[in-house]
Each structure stands twice: as structure tokens, then as C-alpha cells.
mmCIF file with all atom_site columns, C-alpha atoms in Angstrom:
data_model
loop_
_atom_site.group_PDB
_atom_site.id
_atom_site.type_symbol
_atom_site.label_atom_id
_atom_site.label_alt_id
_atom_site.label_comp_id
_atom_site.label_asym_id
_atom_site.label_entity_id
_atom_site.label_seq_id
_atom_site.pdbx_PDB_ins_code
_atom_site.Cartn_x
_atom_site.Cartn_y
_atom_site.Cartn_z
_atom_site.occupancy
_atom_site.B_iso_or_equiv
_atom_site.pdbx_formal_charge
_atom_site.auth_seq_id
_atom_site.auth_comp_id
_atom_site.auth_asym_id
_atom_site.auth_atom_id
_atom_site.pdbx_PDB_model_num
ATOM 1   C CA . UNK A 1 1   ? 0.000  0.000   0.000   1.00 0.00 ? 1   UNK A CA 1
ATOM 2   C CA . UNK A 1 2   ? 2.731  2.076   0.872   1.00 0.00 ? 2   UNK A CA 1
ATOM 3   C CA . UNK A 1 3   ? 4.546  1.763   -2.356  1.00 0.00 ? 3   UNK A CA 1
ATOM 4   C CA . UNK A 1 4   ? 1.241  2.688   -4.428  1.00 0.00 ? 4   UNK A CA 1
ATOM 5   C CA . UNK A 1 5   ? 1.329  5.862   -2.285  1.00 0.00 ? 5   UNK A CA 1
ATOM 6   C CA . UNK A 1 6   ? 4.819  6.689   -3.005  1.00 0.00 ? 6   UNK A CA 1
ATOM 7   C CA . UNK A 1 7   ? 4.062  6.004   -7.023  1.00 0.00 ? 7   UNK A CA 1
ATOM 8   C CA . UNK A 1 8   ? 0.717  8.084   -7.042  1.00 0.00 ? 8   UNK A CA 1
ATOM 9   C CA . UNK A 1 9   ? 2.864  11.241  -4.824  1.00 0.00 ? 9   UNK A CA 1
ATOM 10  C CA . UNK A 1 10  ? 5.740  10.620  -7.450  1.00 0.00 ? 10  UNK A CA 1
ATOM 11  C CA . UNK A 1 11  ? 3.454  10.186  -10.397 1.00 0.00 ? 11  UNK A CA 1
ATOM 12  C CA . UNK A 1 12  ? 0.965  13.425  -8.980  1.00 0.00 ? 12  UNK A CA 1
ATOM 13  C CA . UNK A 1 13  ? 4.345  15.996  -8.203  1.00 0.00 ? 13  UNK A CA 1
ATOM 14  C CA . UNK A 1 14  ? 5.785  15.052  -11.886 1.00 0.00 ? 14  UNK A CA 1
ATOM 15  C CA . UNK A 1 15  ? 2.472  15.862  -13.664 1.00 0.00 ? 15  UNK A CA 1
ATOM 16  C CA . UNK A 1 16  ? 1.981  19.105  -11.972 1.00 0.00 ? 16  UNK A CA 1
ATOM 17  C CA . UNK A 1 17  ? 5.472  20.475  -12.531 1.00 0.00 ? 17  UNK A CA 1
ATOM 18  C CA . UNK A 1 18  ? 5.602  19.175  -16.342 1.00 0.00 ? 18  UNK A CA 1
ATOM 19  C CA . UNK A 1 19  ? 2.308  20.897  -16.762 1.00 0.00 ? 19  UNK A CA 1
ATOM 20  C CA . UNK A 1 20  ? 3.516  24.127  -15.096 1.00 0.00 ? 20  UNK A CA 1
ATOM 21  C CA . UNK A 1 21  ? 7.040  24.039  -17.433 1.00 0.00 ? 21  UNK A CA 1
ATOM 22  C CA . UNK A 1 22  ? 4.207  24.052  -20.526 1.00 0.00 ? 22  UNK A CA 1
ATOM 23  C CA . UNK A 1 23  ? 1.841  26.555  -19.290 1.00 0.00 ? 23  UNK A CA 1
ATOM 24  C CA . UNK A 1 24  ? 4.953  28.588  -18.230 1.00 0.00 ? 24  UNK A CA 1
ATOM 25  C CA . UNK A 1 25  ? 6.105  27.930  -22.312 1.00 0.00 ? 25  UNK A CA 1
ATOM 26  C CA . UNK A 1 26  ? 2.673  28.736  -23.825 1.00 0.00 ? 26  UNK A CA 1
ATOM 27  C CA . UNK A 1 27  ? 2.324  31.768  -21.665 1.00 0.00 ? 27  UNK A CA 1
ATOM 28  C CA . UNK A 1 28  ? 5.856  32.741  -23.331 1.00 0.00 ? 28  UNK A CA 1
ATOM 29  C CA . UNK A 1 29  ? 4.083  31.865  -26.831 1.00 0.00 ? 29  UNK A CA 1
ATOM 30  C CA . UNK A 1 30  ? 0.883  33.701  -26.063 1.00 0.00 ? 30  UNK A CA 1
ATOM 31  C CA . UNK A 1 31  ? 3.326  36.552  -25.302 1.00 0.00 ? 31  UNK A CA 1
ATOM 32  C CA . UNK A 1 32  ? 4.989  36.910  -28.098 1.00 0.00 ? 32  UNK A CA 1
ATOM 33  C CA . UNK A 1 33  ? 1.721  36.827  -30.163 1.00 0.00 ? 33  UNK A CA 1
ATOM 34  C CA . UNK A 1 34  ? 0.688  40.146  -28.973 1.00 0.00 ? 34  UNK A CA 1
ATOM 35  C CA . UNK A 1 35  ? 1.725  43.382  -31.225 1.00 0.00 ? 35  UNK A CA 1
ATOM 36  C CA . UNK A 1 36  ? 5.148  45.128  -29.973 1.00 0.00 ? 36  UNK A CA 1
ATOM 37  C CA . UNK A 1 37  ? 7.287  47.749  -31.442 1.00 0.00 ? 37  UNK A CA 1
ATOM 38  C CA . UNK A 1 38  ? 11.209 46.696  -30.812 1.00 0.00 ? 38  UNK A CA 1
ATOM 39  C CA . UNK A 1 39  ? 14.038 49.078  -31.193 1.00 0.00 ? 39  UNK A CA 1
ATOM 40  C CA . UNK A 1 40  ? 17.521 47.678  -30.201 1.00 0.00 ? 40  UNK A CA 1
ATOM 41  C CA . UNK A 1 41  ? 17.248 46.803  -26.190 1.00 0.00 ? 41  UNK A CA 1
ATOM 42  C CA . UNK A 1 42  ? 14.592 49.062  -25.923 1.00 0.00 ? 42  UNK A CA 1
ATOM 43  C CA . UNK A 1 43  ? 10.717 47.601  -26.588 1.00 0.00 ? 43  UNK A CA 1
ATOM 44  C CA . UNK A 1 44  ? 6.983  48.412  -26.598 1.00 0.00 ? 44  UNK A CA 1
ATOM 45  C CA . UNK A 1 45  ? 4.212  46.235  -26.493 1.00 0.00 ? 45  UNK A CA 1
ATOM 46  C CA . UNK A 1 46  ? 0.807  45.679  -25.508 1.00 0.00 ? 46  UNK A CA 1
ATOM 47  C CA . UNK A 1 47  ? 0.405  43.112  -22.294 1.00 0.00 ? 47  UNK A CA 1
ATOM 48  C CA . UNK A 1 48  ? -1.155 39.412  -23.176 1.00 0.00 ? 48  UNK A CA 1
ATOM 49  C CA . UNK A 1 49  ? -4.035 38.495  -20.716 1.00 0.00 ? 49  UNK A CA 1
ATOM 50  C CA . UNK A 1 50  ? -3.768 34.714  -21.942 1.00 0.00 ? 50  UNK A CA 1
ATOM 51  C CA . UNK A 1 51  ? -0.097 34.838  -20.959 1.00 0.00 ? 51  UNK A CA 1
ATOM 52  C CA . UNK A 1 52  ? -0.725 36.549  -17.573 1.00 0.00 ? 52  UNK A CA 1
ATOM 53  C CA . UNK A 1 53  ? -3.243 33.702  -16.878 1.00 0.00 ? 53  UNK A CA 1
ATOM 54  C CA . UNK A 1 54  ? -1.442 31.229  -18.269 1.00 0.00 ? 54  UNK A CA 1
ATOM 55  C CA . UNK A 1 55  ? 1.816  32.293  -16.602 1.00 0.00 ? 55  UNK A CA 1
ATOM 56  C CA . UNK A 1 56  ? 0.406  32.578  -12.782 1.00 0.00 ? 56  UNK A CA 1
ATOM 57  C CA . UNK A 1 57  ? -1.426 28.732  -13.737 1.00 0.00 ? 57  UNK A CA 1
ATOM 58  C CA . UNK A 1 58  ? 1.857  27.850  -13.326 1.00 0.00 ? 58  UNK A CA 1
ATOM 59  C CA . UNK A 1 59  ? 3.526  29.984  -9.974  1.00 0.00 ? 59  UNK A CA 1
ATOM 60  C CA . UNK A 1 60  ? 0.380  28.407  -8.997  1.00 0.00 ? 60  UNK A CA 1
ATOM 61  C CA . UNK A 1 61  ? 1.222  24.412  -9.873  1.00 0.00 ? 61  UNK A CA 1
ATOM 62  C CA . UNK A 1 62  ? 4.847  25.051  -8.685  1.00 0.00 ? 62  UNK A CA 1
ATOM 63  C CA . UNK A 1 63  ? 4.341  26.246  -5.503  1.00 0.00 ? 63  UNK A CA 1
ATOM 64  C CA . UNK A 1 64  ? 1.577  22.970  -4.739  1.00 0.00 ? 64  UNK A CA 1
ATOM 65  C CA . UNK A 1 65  ? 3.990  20.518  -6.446  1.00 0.00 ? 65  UNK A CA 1
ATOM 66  C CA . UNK A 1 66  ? 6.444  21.953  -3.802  1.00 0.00 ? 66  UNK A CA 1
ATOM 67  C CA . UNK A 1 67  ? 4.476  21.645  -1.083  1.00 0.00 ? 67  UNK A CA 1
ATOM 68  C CA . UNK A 1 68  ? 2.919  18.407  -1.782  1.00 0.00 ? 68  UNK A CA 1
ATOM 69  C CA . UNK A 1 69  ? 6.460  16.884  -1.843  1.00 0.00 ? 69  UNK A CA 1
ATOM 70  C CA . UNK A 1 70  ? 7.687  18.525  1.618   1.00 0.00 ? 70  UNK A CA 1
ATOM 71  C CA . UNK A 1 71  ? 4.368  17.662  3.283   1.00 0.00 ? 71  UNK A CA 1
ATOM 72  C CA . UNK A 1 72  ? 4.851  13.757  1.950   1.00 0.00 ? 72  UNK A CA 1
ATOM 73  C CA . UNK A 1 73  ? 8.199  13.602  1.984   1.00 0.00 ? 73  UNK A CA 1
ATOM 74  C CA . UNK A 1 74  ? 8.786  14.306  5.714   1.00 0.00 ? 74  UNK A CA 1
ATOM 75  C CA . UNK A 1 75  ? 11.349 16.579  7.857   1.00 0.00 ? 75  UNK A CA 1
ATOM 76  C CA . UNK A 1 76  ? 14.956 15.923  6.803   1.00 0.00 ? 76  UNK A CA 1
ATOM 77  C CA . UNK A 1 77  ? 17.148 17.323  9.870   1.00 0.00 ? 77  UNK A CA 1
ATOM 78  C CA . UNK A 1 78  ? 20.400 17.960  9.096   1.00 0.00 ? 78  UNK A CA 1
ATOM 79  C CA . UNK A 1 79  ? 22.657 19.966  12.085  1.00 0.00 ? 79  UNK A CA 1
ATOM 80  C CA . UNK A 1 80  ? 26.169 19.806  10.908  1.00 0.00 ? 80  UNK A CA 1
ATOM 81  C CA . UNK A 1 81  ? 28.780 19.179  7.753   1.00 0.00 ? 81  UNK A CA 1
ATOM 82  C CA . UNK A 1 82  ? 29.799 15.777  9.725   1.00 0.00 ? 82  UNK A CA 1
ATOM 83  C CA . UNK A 1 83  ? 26.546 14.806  10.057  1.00 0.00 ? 83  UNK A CA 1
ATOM 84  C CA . UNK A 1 84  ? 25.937 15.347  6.357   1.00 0.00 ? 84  UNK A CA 1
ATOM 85  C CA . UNK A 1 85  ? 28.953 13.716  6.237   1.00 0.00 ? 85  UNK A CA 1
ATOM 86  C CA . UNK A 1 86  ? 28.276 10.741  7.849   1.00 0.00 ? 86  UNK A CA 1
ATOM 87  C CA . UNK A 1 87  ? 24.589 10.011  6.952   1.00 0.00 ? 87  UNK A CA 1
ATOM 88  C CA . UNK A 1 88  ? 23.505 7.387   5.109   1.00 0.00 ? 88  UNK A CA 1
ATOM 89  C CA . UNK A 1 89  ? 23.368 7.849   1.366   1.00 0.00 ? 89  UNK A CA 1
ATOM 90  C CA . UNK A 1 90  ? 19.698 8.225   1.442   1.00 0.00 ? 90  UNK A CA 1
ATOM 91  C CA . UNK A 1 91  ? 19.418 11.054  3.445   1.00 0.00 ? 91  UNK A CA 1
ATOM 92  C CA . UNK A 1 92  ? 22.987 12.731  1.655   1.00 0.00 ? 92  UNK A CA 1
ATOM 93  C CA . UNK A 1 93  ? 20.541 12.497  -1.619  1.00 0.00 ? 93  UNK A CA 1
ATOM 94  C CA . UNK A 1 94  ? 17.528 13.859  -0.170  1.00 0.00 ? 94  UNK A CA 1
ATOM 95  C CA . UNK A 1 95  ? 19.486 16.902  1.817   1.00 0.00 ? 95  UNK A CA 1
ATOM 96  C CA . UNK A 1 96  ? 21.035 17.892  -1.461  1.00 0.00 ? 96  UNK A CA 1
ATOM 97  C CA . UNK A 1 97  ? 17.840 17.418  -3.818  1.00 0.00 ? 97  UNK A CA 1
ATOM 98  C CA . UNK A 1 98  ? 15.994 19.139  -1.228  1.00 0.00 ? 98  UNK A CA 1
ATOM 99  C CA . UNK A 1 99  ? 18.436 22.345  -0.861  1.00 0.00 ? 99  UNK A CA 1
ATOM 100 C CA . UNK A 1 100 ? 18.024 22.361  -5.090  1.00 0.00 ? 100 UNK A CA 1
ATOM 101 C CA . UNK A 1 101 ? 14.909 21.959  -5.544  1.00 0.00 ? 101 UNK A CA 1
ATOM 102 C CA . UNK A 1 102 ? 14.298 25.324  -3.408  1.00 0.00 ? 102 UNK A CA 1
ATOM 103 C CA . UNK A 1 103 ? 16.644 26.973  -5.112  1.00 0.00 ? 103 UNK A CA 1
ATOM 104 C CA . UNK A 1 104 ? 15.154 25.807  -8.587  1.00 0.00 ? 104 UNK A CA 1
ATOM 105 C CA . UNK A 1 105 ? 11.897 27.049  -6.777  1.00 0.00 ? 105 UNK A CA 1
ATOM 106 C CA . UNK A 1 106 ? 13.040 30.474  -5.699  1.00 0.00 ? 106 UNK A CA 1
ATOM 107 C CA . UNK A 1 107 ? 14.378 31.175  -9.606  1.00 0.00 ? 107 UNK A CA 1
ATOM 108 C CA . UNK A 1 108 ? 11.750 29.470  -11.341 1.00 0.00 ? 108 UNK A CA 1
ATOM 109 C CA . UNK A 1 109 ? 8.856  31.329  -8.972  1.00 0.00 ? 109 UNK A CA 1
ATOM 110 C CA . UNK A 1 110 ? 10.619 34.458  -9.761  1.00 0.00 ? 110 UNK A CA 1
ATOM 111 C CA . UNK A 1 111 ? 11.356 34.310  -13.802 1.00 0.00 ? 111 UNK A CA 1
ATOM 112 C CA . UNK A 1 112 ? 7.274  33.125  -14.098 1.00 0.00 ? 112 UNK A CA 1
ATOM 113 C CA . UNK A 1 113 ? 6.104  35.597  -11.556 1.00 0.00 ? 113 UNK A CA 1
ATOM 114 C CA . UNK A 1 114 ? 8.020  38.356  -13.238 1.00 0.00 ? 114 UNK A CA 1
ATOM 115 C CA . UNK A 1 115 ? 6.635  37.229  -16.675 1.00 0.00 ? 115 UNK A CA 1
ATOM 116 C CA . UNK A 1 116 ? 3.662  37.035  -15.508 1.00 0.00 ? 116 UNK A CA 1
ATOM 117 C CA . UNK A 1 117 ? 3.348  40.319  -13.743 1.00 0.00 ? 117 UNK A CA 1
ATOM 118 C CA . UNK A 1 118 ? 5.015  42.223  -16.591 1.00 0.00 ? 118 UNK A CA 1
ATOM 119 C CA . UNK A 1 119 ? 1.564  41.095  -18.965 1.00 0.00 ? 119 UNK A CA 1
ATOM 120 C CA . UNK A 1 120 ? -0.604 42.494  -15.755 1.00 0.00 ? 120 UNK A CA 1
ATOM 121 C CA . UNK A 1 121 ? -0.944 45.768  -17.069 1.00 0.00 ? 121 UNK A CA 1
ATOM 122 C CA . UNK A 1 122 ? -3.653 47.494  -18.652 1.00 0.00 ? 122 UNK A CA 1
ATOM 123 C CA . UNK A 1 123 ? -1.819 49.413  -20.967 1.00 0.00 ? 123 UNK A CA 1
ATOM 124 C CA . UNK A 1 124 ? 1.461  49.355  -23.140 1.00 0.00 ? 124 UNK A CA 1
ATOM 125 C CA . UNK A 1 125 ? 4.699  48.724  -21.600 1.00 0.00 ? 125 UNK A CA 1
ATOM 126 C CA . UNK A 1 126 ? 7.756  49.914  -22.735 1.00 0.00 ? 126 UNK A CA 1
ATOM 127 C CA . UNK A 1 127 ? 10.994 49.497  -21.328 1.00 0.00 ? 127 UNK A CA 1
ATOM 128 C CA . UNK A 1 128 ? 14.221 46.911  -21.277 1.00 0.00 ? 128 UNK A CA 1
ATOM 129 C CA . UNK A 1 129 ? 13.202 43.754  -23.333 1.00 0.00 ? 129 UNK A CA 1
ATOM 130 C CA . UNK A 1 130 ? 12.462 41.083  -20.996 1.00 0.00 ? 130 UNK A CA 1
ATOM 131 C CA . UNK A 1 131 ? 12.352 38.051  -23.384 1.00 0.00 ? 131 UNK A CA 1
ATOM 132 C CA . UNK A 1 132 ? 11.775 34.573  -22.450 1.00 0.00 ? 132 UNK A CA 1
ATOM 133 C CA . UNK A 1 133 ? 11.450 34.750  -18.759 1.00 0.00 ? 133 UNK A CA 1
ATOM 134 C CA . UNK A 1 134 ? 8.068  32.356  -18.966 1.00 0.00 ? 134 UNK A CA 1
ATOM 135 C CA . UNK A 1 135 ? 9.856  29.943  -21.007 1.00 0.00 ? 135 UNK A CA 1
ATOM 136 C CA . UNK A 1 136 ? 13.162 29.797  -18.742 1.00 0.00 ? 136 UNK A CA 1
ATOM 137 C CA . UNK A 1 137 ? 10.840 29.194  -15.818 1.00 0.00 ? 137 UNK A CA 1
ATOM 138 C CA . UNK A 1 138 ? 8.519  26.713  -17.767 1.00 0.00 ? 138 UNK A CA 1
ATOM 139 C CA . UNK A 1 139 ? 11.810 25.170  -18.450 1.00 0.00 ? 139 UNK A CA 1
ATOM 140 C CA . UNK A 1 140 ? 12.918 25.028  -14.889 1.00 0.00 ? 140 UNK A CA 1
ATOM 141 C CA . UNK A 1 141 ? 9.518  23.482  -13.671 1.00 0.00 ? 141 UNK A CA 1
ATOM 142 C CA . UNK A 1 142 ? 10.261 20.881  -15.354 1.00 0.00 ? 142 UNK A CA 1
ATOM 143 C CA . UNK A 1 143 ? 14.026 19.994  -13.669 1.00 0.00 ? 143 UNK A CA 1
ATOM 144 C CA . UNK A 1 144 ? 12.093 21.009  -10.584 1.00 0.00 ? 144 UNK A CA 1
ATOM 145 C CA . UNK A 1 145 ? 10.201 18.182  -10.978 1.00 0.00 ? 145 UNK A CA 1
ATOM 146 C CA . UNK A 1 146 ? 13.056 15.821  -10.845 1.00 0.00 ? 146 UNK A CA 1
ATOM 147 C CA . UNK A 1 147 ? 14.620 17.246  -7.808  1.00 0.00 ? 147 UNK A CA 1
ATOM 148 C CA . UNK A 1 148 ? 11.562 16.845  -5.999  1.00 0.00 ? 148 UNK A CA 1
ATOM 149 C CA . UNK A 1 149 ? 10.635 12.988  -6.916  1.00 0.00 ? 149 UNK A CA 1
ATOM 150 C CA . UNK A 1 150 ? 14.404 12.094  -5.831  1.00 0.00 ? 150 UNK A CA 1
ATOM 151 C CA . UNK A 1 151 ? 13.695 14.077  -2.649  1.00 0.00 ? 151 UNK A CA 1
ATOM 152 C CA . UNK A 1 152 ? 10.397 12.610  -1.780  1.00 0.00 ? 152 UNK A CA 1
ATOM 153 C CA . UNK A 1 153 ? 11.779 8.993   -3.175  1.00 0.00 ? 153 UNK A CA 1
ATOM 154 C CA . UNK A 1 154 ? 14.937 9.134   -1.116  1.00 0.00 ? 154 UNK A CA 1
ATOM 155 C CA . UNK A 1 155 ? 13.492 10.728  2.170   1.00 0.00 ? 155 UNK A CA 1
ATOM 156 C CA . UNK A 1 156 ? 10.586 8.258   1.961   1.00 0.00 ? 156 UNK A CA 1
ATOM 157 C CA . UNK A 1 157 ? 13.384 5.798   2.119   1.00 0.00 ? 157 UNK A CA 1
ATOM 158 C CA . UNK A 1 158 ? 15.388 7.445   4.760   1.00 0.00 ? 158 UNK A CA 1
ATOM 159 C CA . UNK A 1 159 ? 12.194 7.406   6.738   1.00 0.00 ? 159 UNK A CA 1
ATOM 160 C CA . UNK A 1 160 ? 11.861 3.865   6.476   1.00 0.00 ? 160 UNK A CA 1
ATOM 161 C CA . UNK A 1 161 ? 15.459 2.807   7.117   1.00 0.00 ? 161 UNK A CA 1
ATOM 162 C CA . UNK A 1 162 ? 15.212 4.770   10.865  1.00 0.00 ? 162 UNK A CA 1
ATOM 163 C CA . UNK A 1 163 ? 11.956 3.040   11.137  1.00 0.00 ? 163 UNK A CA 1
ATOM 164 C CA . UNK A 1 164 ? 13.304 -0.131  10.773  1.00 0.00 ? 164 UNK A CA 1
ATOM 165 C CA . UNK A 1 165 ? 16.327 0.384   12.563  1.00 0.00 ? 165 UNK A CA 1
ATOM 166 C CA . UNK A 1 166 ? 13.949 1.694   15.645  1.00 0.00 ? 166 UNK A CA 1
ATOM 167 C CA . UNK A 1 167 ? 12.332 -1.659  15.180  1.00 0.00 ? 167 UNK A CA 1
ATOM 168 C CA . UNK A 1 168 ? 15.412 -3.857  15.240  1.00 0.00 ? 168 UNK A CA 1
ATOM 169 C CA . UNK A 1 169 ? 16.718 -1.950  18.694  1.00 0.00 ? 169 UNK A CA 1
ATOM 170 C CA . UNK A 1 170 ? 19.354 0.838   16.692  1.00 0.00 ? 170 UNK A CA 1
ATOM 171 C CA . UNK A 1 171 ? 22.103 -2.324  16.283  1.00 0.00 ? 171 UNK A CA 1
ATOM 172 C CA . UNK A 1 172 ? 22.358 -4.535  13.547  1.00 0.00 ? 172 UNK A CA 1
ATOM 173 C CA . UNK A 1 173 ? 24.611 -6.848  15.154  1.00 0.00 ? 173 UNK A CA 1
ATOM 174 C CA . UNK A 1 174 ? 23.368 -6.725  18.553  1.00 0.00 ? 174 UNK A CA 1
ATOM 175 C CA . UNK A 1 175 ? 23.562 -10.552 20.529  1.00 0.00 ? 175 UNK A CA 1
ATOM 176 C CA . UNK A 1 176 ? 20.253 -11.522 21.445  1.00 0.00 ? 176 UNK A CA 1
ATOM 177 C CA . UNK A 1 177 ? 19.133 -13.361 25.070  1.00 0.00 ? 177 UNK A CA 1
ATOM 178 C CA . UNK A 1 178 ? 20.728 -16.278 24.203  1.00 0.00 ? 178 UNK A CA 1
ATOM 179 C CA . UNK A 1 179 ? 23.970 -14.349 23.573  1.00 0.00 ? 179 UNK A CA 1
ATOM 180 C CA . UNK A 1 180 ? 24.144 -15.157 20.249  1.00 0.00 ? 180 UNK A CA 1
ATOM 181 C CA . UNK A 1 181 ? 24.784 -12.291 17.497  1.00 0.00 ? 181 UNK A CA 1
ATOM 182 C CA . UNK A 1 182 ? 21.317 -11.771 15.447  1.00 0.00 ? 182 UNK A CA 1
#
């Protein structure tokens, strides 16, 4: 039962982050649909309400792809480089997909959010071109994705090798009441 869990939270955190890397790319297309004037860095164009929708769709699928892995995946408590150090390789890999999938979050959040925002206005903008800051952050959602399924995979795995190593009494080769090594 567990396992189906683990393959549905998997399966459920990949589909939301692949379908916020291609609403964050179609918001970038919808974008670029709209009529602008472009004179070297310098450009003027109307805002797209499709890729202002289509663009906060996907802050919005991010951020709940994010969550639902840290909620499923559990706490991973890490005080020290020697503990890091001298953890077991599941909890190494979920300490370091963890740490990059929030930075991935915090650049991909802000490259949509900024697209996003900059097609929120009612009228013309002109300014600094700001080119394909929806499709870098679509793009992102999707590596996003992979640093979170390793995280939830191995920290679901961490969780169960402390759980069974509770179980067990903490020693693997502990002698038993007949003296004899288990």
C-alpha cells in the first residue's frame, strides 16, 4: 500500500510540474503573439491576458507541487557538515535534492512571476526587453520536478530505514538473550 502511495505522490508531483514548465512555455508563446514595437534593447508592447493567466497557472502548480512533496516527503534534519557527512546515502541524496529543488523554486517562482506580472498591465509597456522569462521558468519546472521525486523517493526511504532500525533496537549486530549475534 505504501509503495502505491509513493508512485501516485511521485506520479501526482511530476504531472503538476511538467504541466507548469508548458503553461509557463505557452504563456511565453501567447506573449509573443501580442503586437510590440522593438528598437535595439529598448521595446513596446501591448500586455497578453492569456499569458498573464497562463503564466500565474503555473507559480500556482509550482508552488503545490512543492508543497505536496515537503508535506509527503517528511522533515529531513540535518545539524552539521559531519553529520551530512556521515549520513547514510539516502538522506545525503535527499538533503542535497531538497536544498536544489528550493533553489530551482526560488528562480523558477521568480522568472514566471516576473513574466507574468510584466503582462498584468492594462496598458502598453515599454521598457528593457524582458524576453523569455516564462519559457526559462517553464523550463525550470520541469528539472524542478526531478529534484523533488528524488527528494520525496529518497526521504521516503530514509524514513523507512530509521523506522526499521527503531524496530530492530538501533544495532544490527546486537547478541540476542541467548547471547548469540542476530
Amino acid at each position: 500500500m505504501a509503495i502505491n502511495i509513493s508512485f501516485l505522490v511521485c506520479l501526482l508531483i511530476m504531472i503538476m510540474d511538467i504541466t507548469a514548465g508548458i503553461l509557463g512555455i505557452e504563456a511565453e508563446i501567447a506573449q509573443n503573439k501580442v503586437k510590440h514595437l522593438r528598437m535595439w534593447i529598448f521595446e513596446c508592447r501591448d500586455p497578453s491576458y492569456v499569458a498573464f493567466k497562463l503564466g500565474l497557472a503555473a507559480v500556482v502548480l509550482l508552488l503545490m507541487a512543492h508543497v505536496i512533496a515537503n508535506l509527503f516527503g517528511g522533515c529531513i534534519r540535518i545539524k552539521s557538515k559531519q553529520e551530512l557527512d556521515q549520513a547514510s546515502p539516502n538522506k545525503q541524496l535527499a538533503a542535497v535534492s531538497l536544498i536544489l529543488s528550493w533553489i530551482l523554486l526560488g528562480i523558477a517562482f521568480t522568472l514566471l512571476i516576473s513574466g507574468a506580472l510584466s503582462n498584468s498591465k492594462p496598458r502598453k509597456n515599454c521598457g528593457i526587453s524582458h524576453h523569455r522569462l516564462l519559457s526559462i521558468g517553464g523550463i525550470l519546472c520541469f528539472i524542478h520536478g526531478l529534484f523533488l521525486v528524488a527528494y520525496y523517493v529518497s526521504a521516503a526511504a530514509f524514513i523507512r530505514e530509521e523506522r526499521n532500525r527503531s524496530q530492530h533496537g538501533g544495532h544490527e549486530n546486537k547478541p540476542n538473550q541467548h547471547g548469540v549475534e542476530a
